[in-house]
PDB file of C-alpha atoms (C1' of nucleotides) in Angstrom:
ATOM      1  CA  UNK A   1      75.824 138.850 100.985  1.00  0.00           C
ATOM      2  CA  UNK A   2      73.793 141.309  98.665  1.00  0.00           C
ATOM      3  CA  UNK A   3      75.696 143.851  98.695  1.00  0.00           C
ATOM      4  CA  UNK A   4      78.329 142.696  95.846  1.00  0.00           C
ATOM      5  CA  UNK A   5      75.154 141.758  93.545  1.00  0.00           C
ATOM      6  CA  UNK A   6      74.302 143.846  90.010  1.00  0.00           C
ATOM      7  CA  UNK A   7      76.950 144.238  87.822  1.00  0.00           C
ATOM      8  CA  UNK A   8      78.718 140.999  87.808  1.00  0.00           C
ATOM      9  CA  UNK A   9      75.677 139.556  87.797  1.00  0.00           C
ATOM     10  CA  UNK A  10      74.661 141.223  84.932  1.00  0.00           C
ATOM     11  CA  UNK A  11      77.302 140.390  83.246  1.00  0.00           C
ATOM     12  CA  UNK A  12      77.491 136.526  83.921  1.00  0.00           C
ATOM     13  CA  UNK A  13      73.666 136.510  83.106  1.00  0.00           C
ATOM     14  CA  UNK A  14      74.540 138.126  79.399  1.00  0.00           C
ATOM     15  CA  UNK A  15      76.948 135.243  78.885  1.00  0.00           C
ATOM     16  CA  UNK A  16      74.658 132.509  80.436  1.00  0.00           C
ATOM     17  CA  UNK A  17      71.814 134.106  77.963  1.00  0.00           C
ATOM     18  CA  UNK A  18      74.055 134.231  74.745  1.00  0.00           C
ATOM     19  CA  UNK A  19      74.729 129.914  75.464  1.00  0.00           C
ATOM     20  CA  UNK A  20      70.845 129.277  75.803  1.00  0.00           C
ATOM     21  CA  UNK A  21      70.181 131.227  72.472  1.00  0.00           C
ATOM     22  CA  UNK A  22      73.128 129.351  71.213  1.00  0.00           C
ATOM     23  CA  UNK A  23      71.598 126.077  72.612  1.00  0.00           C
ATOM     24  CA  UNK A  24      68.340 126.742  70.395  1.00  0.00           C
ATOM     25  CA  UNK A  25      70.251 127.371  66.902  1.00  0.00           C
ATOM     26  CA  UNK A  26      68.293 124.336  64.993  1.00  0.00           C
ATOM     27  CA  UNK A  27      70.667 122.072  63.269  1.00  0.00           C
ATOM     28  CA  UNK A  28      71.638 122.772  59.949  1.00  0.00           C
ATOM     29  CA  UNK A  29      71.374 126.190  60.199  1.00  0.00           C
ATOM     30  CA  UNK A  30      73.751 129.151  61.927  1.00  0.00           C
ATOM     31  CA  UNK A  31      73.245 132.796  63.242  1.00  0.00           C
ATOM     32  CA  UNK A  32      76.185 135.817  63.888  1.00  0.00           C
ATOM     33  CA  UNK A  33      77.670 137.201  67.119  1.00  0.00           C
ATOM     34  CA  UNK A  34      75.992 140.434  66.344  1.00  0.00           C
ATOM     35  CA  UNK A  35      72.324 139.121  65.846  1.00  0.00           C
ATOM     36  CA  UNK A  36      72.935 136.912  69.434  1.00  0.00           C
ATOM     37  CA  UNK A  37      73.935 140.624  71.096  1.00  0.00           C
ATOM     38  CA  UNK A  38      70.788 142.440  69.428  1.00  0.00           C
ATOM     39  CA  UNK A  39      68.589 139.752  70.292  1.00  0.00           C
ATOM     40  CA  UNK A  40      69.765 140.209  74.189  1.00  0.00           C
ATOM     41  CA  UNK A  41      69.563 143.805  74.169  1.00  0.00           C
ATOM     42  CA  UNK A  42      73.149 145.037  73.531  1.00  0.00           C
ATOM     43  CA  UNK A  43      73.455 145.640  69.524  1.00  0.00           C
ATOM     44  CA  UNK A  44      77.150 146.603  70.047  1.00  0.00           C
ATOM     45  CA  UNK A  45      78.058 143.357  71.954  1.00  0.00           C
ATOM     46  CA  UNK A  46      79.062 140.968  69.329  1.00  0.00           C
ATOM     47  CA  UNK A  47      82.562 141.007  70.643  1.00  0.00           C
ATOM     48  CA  UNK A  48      81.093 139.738  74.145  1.00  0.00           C
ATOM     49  CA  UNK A  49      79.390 137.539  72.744  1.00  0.00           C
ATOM     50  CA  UNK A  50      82.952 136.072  70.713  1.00  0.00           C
ATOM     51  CA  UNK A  51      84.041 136.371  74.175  1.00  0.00           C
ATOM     52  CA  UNK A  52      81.510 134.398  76.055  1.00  0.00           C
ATOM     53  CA  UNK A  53      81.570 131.603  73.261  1.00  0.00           C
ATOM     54  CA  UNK A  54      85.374 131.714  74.096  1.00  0.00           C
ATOM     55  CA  UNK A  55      84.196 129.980  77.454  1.00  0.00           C
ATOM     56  CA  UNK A  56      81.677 127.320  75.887  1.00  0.00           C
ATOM     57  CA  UNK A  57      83.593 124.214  75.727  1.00  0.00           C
ATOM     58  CA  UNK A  58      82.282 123.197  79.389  1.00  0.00           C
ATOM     59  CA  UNK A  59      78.740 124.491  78.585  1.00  0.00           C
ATOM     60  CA  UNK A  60      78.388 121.481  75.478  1.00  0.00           C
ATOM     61  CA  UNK A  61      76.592 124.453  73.175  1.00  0.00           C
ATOM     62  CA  UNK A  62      76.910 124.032  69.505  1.00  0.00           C
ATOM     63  CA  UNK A  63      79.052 127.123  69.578  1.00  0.00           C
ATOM     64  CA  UNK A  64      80.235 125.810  65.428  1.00  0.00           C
ATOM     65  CA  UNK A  65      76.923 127.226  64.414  1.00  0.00           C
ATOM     66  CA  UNK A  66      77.722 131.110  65.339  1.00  0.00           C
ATOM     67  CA  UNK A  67      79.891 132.304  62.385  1.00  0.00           C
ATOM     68  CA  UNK A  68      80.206 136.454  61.932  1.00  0.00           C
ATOM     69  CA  UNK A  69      78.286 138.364  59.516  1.00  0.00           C
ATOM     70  CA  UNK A  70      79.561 137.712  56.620  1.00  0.00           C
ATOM     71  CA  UNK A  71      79.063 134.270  57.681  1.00  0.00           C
ATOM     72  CA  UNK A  72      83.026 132.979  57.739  1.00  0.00           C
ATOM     73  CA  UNK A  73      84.241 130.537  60.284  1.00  0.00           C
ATOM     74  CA  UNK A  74      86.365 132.758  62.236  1.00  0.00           C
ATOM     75  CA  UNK A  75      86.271 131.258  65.050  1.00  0.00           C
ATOM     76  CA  UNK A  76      87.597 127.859  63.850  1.00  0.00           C
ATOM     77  CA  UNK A  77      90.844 128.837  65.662  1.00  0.00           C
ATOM     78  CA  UNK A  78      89.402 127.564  69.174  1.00  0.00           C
ATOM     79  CA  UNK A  79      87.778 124.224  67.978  1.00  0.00           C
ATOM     80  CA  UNK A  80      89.793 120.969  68.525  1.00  0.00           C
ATOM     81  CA  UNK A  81      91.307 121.440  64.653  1.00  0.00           C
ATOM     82  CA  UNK A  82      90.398 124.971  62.362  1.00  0.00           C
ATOM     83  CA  UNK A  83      88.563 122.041  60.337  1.00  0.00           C
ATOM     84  CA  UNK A  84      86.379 120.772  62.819  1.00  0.00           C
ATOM     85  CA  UNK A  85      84.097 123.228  62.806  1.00  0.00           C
ATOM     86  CA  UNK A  86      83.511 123.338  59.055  1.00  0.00           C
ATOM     87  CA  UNK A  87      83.181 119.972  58.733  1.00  0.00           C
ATOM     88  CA  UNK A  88      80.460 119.684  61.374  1.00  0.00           C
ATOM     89  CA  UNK A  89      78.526 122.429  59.495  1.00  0.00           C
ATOM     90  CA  UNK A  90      78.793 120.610  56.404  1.00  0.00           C
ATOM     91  CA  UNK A  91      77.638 117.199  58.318  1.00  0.00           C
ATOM     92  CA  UNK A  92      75.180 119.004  59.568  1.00  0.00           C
ATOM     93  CA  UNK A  93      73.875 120.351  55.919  1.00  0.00           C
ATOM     94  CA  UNK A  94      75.214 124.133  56.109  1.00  0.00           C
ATOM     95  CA  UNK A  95      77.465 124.034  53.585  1.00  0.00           C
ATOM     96  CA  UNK A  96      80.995 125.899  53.417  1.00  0.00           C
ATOM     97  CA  UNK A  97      83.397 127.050  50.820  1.00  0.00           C
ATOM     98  CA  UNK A  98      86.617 129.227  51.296  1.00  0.00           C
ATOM     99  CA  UNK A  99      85.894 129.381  55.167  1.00  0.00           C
ATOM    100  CA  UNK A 100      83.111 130.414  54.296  1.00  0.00           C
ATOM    101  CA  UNK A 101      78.566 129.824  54.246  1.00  0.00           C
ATOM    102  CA  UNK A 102      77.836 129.093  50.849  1.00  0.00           C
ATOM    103  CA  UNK A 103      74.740 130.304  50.953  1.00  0.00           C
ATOM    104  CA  UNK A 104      73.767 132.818  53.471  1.00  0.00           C
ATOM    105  CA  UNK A 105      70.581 133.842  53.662  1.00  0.00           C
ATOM    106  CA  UNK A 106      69.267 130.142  52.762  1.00  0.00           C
ATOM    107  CA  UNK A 107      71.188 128.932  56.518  1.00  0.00           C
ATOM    108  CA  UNK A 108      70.670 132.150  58.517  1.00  0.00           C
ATOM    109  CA  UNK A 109      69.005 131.728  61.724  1.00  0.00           C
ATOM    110  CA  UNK A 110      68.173 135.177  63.359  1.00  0.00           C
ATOM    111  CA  UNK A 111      67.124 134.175  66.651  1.00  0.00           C
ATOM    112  CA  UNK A 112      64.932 137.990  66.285  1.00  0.00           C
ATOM    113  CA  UNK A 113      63.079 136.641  63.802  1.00  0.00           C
ATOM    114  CA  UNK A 114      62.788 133.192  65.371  1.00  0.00           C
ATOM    115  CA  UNK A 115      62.333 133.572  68.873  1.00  0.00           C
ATOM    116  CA  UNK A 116      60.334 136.654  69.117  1.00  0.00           C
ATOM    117  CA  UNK A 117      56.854 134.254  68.583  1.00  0.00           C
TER     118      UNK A 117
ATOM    119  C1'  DC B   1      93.339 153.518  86.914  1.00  0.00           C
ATOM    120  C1'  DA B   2      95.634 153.133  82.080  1.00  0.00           C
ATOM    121  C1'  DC B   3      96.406 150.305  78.367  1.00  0.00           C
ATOM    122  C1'  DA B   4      96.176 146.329  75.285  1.00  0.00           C
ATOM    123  C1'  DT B   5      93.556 142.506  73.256  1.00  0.00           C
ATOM    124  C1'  DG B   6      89.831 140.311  70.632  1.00  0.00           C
ATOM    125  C1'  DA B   7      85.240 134.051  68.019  1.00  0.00           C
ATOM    126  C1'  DC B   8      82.678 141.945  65.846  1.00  0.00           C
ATOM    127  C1'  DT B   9      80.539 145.569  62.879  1.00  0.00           C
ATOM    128  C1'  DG B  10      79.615 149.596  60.055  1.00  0.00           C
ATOM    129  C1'  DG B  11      81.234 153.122  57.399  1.00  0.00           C
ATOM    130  C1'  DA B  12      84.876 155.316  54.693  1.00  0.00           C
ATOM    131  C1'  DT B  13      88.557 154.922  51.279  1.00  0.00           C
TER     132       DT B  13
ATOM    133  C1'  DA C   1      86.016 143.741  46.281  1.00  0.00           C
ATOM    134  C1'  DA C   2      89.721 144.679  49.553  1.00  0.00           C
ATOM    135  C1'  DT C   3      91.572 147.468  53.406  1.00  0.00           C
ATOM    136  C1'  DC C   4      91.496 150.556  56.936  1.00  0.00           C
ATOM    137  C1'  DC C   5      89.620 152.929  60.766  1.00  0.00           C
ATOM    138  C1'  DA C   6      86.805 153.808  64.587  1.00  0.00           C
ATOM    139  C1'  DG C   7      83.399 152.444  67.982  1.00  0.00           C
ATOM    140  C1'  DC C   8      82.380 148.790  70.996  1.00  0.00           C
ATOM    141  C1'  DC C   9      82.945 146.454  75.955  1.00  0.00           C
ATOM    142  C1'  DA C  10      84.496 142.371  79.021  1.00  0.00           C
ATOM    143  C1'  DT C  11      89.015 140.697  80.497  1.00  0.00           C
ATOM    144  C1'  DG C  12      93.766 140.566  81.446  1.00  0.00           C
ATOM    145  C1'  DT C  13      98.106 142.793  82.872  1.00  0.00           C
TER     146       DT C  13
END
DNA sequence: CACATGACTGGAT
DNA sequence: AATCCAGCCATGT
């Protein structure tokens, strides 16, 4: 059966990318939605991205350590408590105040940067 | 197919 | 700095 191939297939392959670049985010540190979409291509798919994260919980990716660009927790909301999340950042040495990083650039993680070796 | 929704972002006000 | 608005695009109804 080839005939039903391409674009659902590119589309499960986007989200199957984003939770291997989210697999490699190095502990204590975090990246955005929008640097995960230009790293795979699509600049203007941070909201897929949101989206593809929204399906994580049976892919066991550290999904906590995507924040958006201004680097707030908002997506604390689909953890097992809105405080989970922080607090794992904070075990984990990124450290949070008022929902959001403290400091930014120290914790960023751009996997452009990072991965393009 | 039309329309609404959202773990987003950039630019304007 | 805070809000608002407009693109964005996969999914759901």
């Amino acid at each position: 059966m080839d005939f039903a191939t391409t674009e659902s297939n590119k589309n499960k392959d986007f989200f199957k990318a984003v939770y291997q670049v989210v697999a490699l985010i190095p502990k204590g540190r975090f990246t955005t939605y929008g640097a995960i979409a230009s790293y795979l291509g699509n600049p203007r798919g941070a909201r897929i991205v949101g989206w593809a994260l929204n399906g994580s919980r049976k892919h066991n990716i550290p999904a906590h350590r995507v924040l958006n660009k201004q680097g707030q927790l908002t997506g604390k909301q689909f953890f097992d408590s809105p405080e989970s999340m922080m607090r794992t950042l904070e075990m984990e040495g990124v450290q949070i105040k008022n929902n959001r990083v403290v400091k930014f650039d120290e914790y960023f993680w751009d996997p452009i940067k990072e991965l393009s070796i």
